[in-house]
Amino acid sequence: MNIDFPGKTVIVTGAAHGFGRAIALGFAERGAIVHACDVNEESLAETVKLCGNKAKAHRLDVGDRTAVQATVAAIEAETGGIDILVNNAGGVRGQVGRPIEEISEEDWRVIFDVNLSGAFFMSQAVAPGMKAKKAGRIINISSGAGLGISLTGIQAYASAKAGQIGLTRQLAHELGPFNITVNNVAPGFVLSNPASQKQYEAMGPEGQARLMQNIALKRLGAPDDIASMVMFFASDFANWVTGQVISVDGGK
């Protein structure tokens, strides 16, 4: 199965490291022009460098609707339209699991802003252009936490990722008549960035052993495993696939 995207315009959010960097590289290696977005400008520059002449960096907080609208409009004006959006920006914003009574309003909101509101704002911004072209791909990156529970006990993260899965299914039906597919990749636990490394260390030896025991393949995955599923959803091989959530987690 050969998958490529010559001449396609792709936006990848959360592209500074981890899944986002692997996804950006995957598209760039297959001929797409990647518009990589993140708040971490230093690491984002490294992603763009790795992509060669196939990428451009945009500093963007996806939780800021005004900034999202302006960035998407600028990309559309430059390229003539966006073909693929990958809503990868997310994470736990440095938090670890704590009892519910210790969670502040800010702790709750900051996770929702990047994981759920950001996916909505980005999808909202690209939808009119995709509708006009009667073509498009939107791929959301959720988590196994959105299908079950957060392994680290972070209430807002599990809730936001579950909401993102609901958004995926709703938008698939709303945008389907315009030949726009909306799908979701739900990764298992992957050591993809400093935040996931911190979570893993917080589990301790016993928690890490339990985690591994519950994976059918008895090993953790890599960012490229997630990127590969994104490539499929974005490709012509997934022309009649929408509203789906695929777990890439080593088997549960």
Short mmCIF file of C-alpha atoms in Angstrom, two decimals:
data_model
loop_
_atom_site.label_atom_id
_atom_site.label_comp_id
_atom_site.label_asym_id
_atom_site.label_seq_id
_atom_site.Cartn_x
_atom_site.Cartn_y
_atom_site.Cartn_z
CA MET A 1 0.00 0.00 0.00
CA ASN A 2 1.65 3.22 -1.19
CA ILE A 3 0.35 6.38 0.44
CA ASP A 4 1.43 9.82 -0.68
CA PHE A 5 0.10 13.38 -0.66
CA PRO A 6 1.81 15.34 -3.46
CA GLY A 7 0.70 18.96 -3.48
CA LYS A 8 -1.66 18.57 -0.52
CA THR A 9 -1.83 21.28 2.14
CA VAL A 10 -1.85 19.90 5.69
CA ILE A 11 -2.21 21.57 9.08
CA VAL A 12 -0.83 19.67 12.06
CA THR A 13 -1.38 21.14 15.52
CA GLY A 14 0.80 20.25 18.48
CA ALA A 15 3.61 19.67 15.99
CA ALA A 16 6.56 20.64 18.20
CA HIS A 17 7.32 17.10 19.40
CA GLY A 18 5.95 13.61 19.94
CA PHE A 19 2.98 12.52 17.85
CA GLY A 20 2.72 15.89 16.14
CA ARG A 21 6.31 15.86 14.95
CA ALA A 22 6.00 12.27 13.68
CA ILE A 23 2.78 13.17 11.86
CA ALA A 24 4.30 16.30 10.30
CA LEU A 25 7.32 14.32 9.13
CA GLY A 26 5.08 11.58 7.76
CA PHE A 27 3.19 14.03 5.56
CA ALA A 28 6.32 15.90 4.48
CA GLU A 29 8.05 12.66 3.46
CA ARG A 30 5.00 11.85 1.32
CA GLY A 31 5.02 15.13 -0.61
CA ALA A 32 2.61 17.31 1.35
CA ILE A 33 3.22 20.91 2.38
CA VAL A 34 2.86 20.95 6.16
CA HIS A 35 1.79 23.94 8.23
CA ALA A 36 3.03 23.00 11.68
CA CYS A 37 1.39 24.74 14.65
CA ASP A 38 2.36 24.87 18.33
CA VAL A 39 3.05 27.28 21.20
CA ASN A 40 6.55 25.86 21.70
CA GLU A 41 8.42 27.86 19.08
CA GLU A 42 11.87 26.40 19.71
CA SER A 43 10.81 22.77 19.32
CA LEU A 44 8.48 23.70 16.47
CA ALA A 45 11.44 25.14 14.58
CA GLU A 46 13.20 21.81 14.97
CA THR A 47 10.19 19.98 13.50
CA VAL A 48 10.17 22.30 10.51
CA LYS A 49 13.92 21.83 10.04
CA LEU A 50 13.46 18.05 10.02
CA CYS A 51 10.74 18.39 7.38
CA GLY A 52 13.14 20.22 5.07
CA ASN A 53 11.47 22.57 2.62
CA LYS A 54 8.11 20.89 3.10
CA ALA A 55 6.97 22.73 6.23
CA LYS A 56 6.24 26.14 7.70
CA ALA A 57 5.92 27.02 11.38
CA HIS A 58 3.04 28.92 12.97
CA ARG A 59 2.99 29.84 16.66
CA LEU A 60 -0.59 29.09 17.66
CA ASP A 61 -2.57 28.49 20.83
CA VAL A 62 -5.46 26.38 19.55
CA GLY A 63 -7.56 27.37 22.56
CA ASP A 64 -7.62 30.97 21.28
CA ARG A 65 -10.44 31.08 18.72
CA THR A 66 -9.45 34.47 17.33
CA ALA A 67 -5.88 33.34 16.74
CA VAL A 68 -7.09 30.10 15.16
CA GLN A 69 -9.34 31.95 12.71
CA ALA A 70 -6.53 34.35 11.74
CA THR A 71 -3.94 31.59 11.26
CA VAL A 72 -6.21 29.40 9.16
CA ALA A 73 -7.26 32.38 7.03
CA ALA A 74 -3.60 33.25 6.39
CA ILE A 75 -2.77 29.67 5.39
CA GLU A 76 -5.77 29.51 3.07
CA ALA A 77 -4.80 32.80 1.44
CA GLU A 78 -1.27 31.52 0.86
CA THR A 79 -2.15 28.05 -0.38
CA GLY A 80 -5.61 28.32 -1.89
CA GLY A 81 -7.13 25.86 0.56
CA ILE A 82 -6.51 23.25 3.22
CA ASP A 83 -6.85 19.59 2.34
CA ILE A 84 -6.11 17.89 5.67
CA LEU A 85 -6.34 18.98 9.31
CA VAL A 86 -4.81 16.93 12.11
CA ASN A 87 -5.97 18.05 15.55
CA ASN A 88 -3.11 16.68 17.60
CA ALA A 89 -2.57 19.50 20.13
CA GLY A 90 -3.40 18.25 23.60
CA GLY A 91 -1.94 16.69 26.67
CA VAL A 92 -2.19 17.12 30.40
CA ARG A 93 -0.42 20.51 30.65
CA GLY A 94 2.04 19.26 33.23
CA GLN A 95 -0.59 17.87 35.58
CA VAL A 96 -0.56 14.54 37.40
CA GLY A 97 -3.42 12.61 38.94
CA ARG A 98 -4.87 14.11 42.12
CA PRO A 99 -8.10 13.67 44.10
CA ILE A 100 -11.08 15.50 42.63
CA GLU A 101 -11.33 17.92 45.55
CA GLU A 102 -7.83 19.24 44.77
CA ILE A 103 -8.60 20.23 41.16
CA SER A 104 -9.00 23.96 40.58
CA GLU A 105 -11.20 25.55 37.93
CA GLU A 106 -8.06 26.61 36.06
CA ASP A 107 -6.66 23.06 36.17
CA TRP A 108 -9.90 21.79 34.61
CA ARG A 109 -10.28 24.50 31.98
CA VAL A 110 -6.70 24.54 30.70
CA ILE A 111 -6.90 20.86 29.73
CA PHE A 112 -10.27 21.33 28.02
CA ASP A 113 -9.00 24.38 26.13
CA VAL A 114 -6.25 22.48 24.32
CA ASN A 115 -7.78 19.01 24.02
CA LEU A 116 -11.41 19.75 23.14
CA SER A 117 -11.99 23.44 22.45
CA GLY A 118 -8.88 23.53 20.28
CA ALA A 119 -10.11 20.65 18.11
CA PHE A 120 -13.49 22.37 17.75
CA PHE A 121 -12.02 25.78 16.91
CA MET A 122 -9.63 24.34 14.31
CA SER A 123 -12.35 22.24 12.68
CA GLN A 124 -14.68 25.22 12.68
CA ALA A 125 -12.06 27.34 10.94
CA VAL A 126 -11.22 24.89 8.14
CA ALA A 127 -14.79 23.68 7.49
CA PRO A 128 -15.97 26.50 5.19
CA GLY A 129 -13.02 26.09 2.83
CA MET A 130 -13.35 22.32 2.76
CA LYS A 131 -17.09 22.64 2.12
CA ALA A 132 -16.43 24.97 -0.80
CA LYS A 133 -14.04 22.43 -2.34
CA LYS A 134 -16.33 19.53 -1.42
CA ALA A 135 -13.33 17.63 -0.10
CA GLY A 136 -11.37 17.37 3.10
CA ARG A 137 -9.96 15.23 5.86
CA ILE A 138 -10.10 16.00 9.58
CA ILE A 139 -8.25 13.62 11.89
CA ASN A 140 -8.44 14.04 15.66
CA ILE A 141 -5.92 12.53 18.05
CA SER A 142 -7.70 11.49 21.23
CA SER A 143 -6.53 8.86 23.71
CA GLY A 144 -7.39 5.54 25.24
CA ALA A 145 -8.39 7.71 28.21
CA GLY A 146 -11.32 8.97 26.12
CA LEU A 147 -12.58 5.42 25.63
CA GLY A 148 -11.98 4.23 29.16
CA ILE A 149 -10.17 5.96 31.99
CA SER A 150 -7.03 8.01 32.39
CA LEU A 151 -4.27 5.70 33.58
CA THR A 152 -2.88 8.58 35.62
CA GLY A 153 -6.24 9.60 37.07
CA ILE A 154 -6.53 13.01 35.42
CA GLN A 155 -10.27 13.68 35.34
CA ALA A 156 -10.21 16.59 32.89
CA TYR A 157 -8.05 14.70 30.39
CA ALA A 158 -10.34 11.66 30.28
CA SER A 159 -13.38 13.91 29.98
CA ALA A 160 -11.93 16.15 27.27
CA LYS A 161 -10.76 13.21 25.16
CA ALA A 162 -14.17 11.53 25.48
CA GLY A 163 -15.70 14.80 24.34
CA GLN A 164 -13.35 14.93 21.38
CA ILE A 165 -14.49 11.46 20.32
CA GLY A 166 -18.10 12.68 20.48
CA LEU A 167 -17.14 15.71 18.41
CA THR A 168 -15.56 13.41 15.81
CA ARG A 169 -18.76 11.43 15.36
CA GLN A 170 -20.96 14.53 15.27
CA LEU A 171 -18.83 16.33 12.70
CA ALA A 172 -18.61 13.21 10.54
CA HIS A 173 -22.38 13.38 10.05
CA GLU A 174 -22.51 17.15 9.65
CA LEU A 175 -19.67 17.36 7.15
CA GLY A 176 -20.18 14.06 5.33
CA PRO A 177 -22.51 15.54 2.70
CA PHE A 178 -19.61 17.77 1.64
CA ASN A 179 -17.25 14.81 1.12
CA ILE A 180 -15.31 15.68 4.29
CA THR A 181 -14.33 12.74 6.47
CA VAL A 182 -13.73 13.08 10.20
CA ASN A 183 -11.96 10.28 12.05
CA ASN A 184 -10.16 9.72 15.32
CA VAL A 185 -6.99 7.95 16.43
CA ALA A 186 -6.95 6.87 20.09
CA PRO A 187 -3.33 6.18 21.09
CA GLY A 188 -2.35 3.98 23.96
CA PHE A 189 0.40 5.05 26.34
CA VAL A 190 3.46 6.16 24.37
CA LEU A 191 6.59 7.84 25.74
CA SER A 192 6.41 10.59 23.17
CA ASN A 193 7.34 13.77 25.07
CA PRO A 194 8.48 15.11 28.47
CA ALA A 195 4.90 15.11 29.81
CA SER A 196 4.32 11.42 29.06
CA GLN A 197 7.74 10.60 30.52
CA LYS A 198 6.73 12.44 33.71
CA GLN A 199 3.46 10.50 33.85
CA TYR A 200 5.29 7.22 33.36
CA GLU A 201 7.74 7.98 36.14
CA ALA A 202 4.87 8.97 38.46
CA MET A 203 3.39 5.47 38.05
CA GLY A 204 6.39 3.92 39.82
CA PRO A 205 7.74 0.42 39.11
CA GLU A 206 4.52 -1.36 40.09
CA GLY A 207 2.33 0.90 37.97
CA GLN A 208 4.66 0.55 35.02
CA ALA A 209 4.55 -3.23 35.33
CA ARG A 210 0.73 -3.18 35.42
CA LEU A 211 0.68 -0.98 32.35
CA MET A 212 2.86 -3.39 30.39
CA GLN A 213 0.90 -6.42 31.57
CA ASN A 214 -2.31 -4.94 30.16
CA ILE A 215 -0.82 -4.50 26.66
CA ALA A 216 -1.27 -7.53 24.41
CA LEU A 217 2.05 -6.95 22.62
CA LYS A 218 3.85 -6.39 25.94
CA ARG A 219 5.63 -3.27 24.73
CA LEU A 220 5.01 0.43 24.42
CA GLY A 221 4.41 1.97 21.02
CA ALA A 222 6.22 4.80 19.25
CA PRO A 223 5.01 8.10 17.75
CA ASP A 224 5.42 6.61 14.26
CA ASP A 225 2.76 4.01 15.12
CA ILE A 226 0.27 6.83 15.62
CA ALA A 227 1.43 8.69 12.53
CA SER A 228 0.88 5.60 10.38
CA MET A 229 -2.81 5.45 11.26
CA VAL A 230 -3.15 9.17 10.54
CA MET A 231 -1.62 8.60 7.10
CA PHE A 232 -4.25 5.95 6.40
CA PHE A 233 -7.18 8.12 7.48
CA ALA A 234 -5.84 10.98 5.33
CA SER A 235 -5.31 8.79 2.27
CA ASP A 236 -7.54 7.74 -0.61
CA PHE A 237 -7.67 4.27 0.94
CA ALA A 238 -10.02 5.75 3.57
CA ASN A 239 -12.43 7.40 1.11
CA TRP A 240 -15.45 5.65 2.63
CA VAL A 241 -14.34 5.74 6.26
CA THR A 242 -15.71 8.42 8.56
CA GLY A 243 -16.84 8.86 12.15
CA GLN A 244 -14.50 6.08 13.28
CA VAL A 245 -12.26 5.77 16.33
CA ILE A 246 -9.30 3.43 15.95
CA SER A 247 -7.28 2.44 19.00
CA VAL A 248 -3.55 2.21 18.35
CA ASP A 249 -2.50 0.80 21.69
CA GLY A 250 -0.74 -2.53 21.27
CA GLY A 251 -3.94 -4.42 22.05
CA LYS A 252 -6.05 -4.37 25.22
#
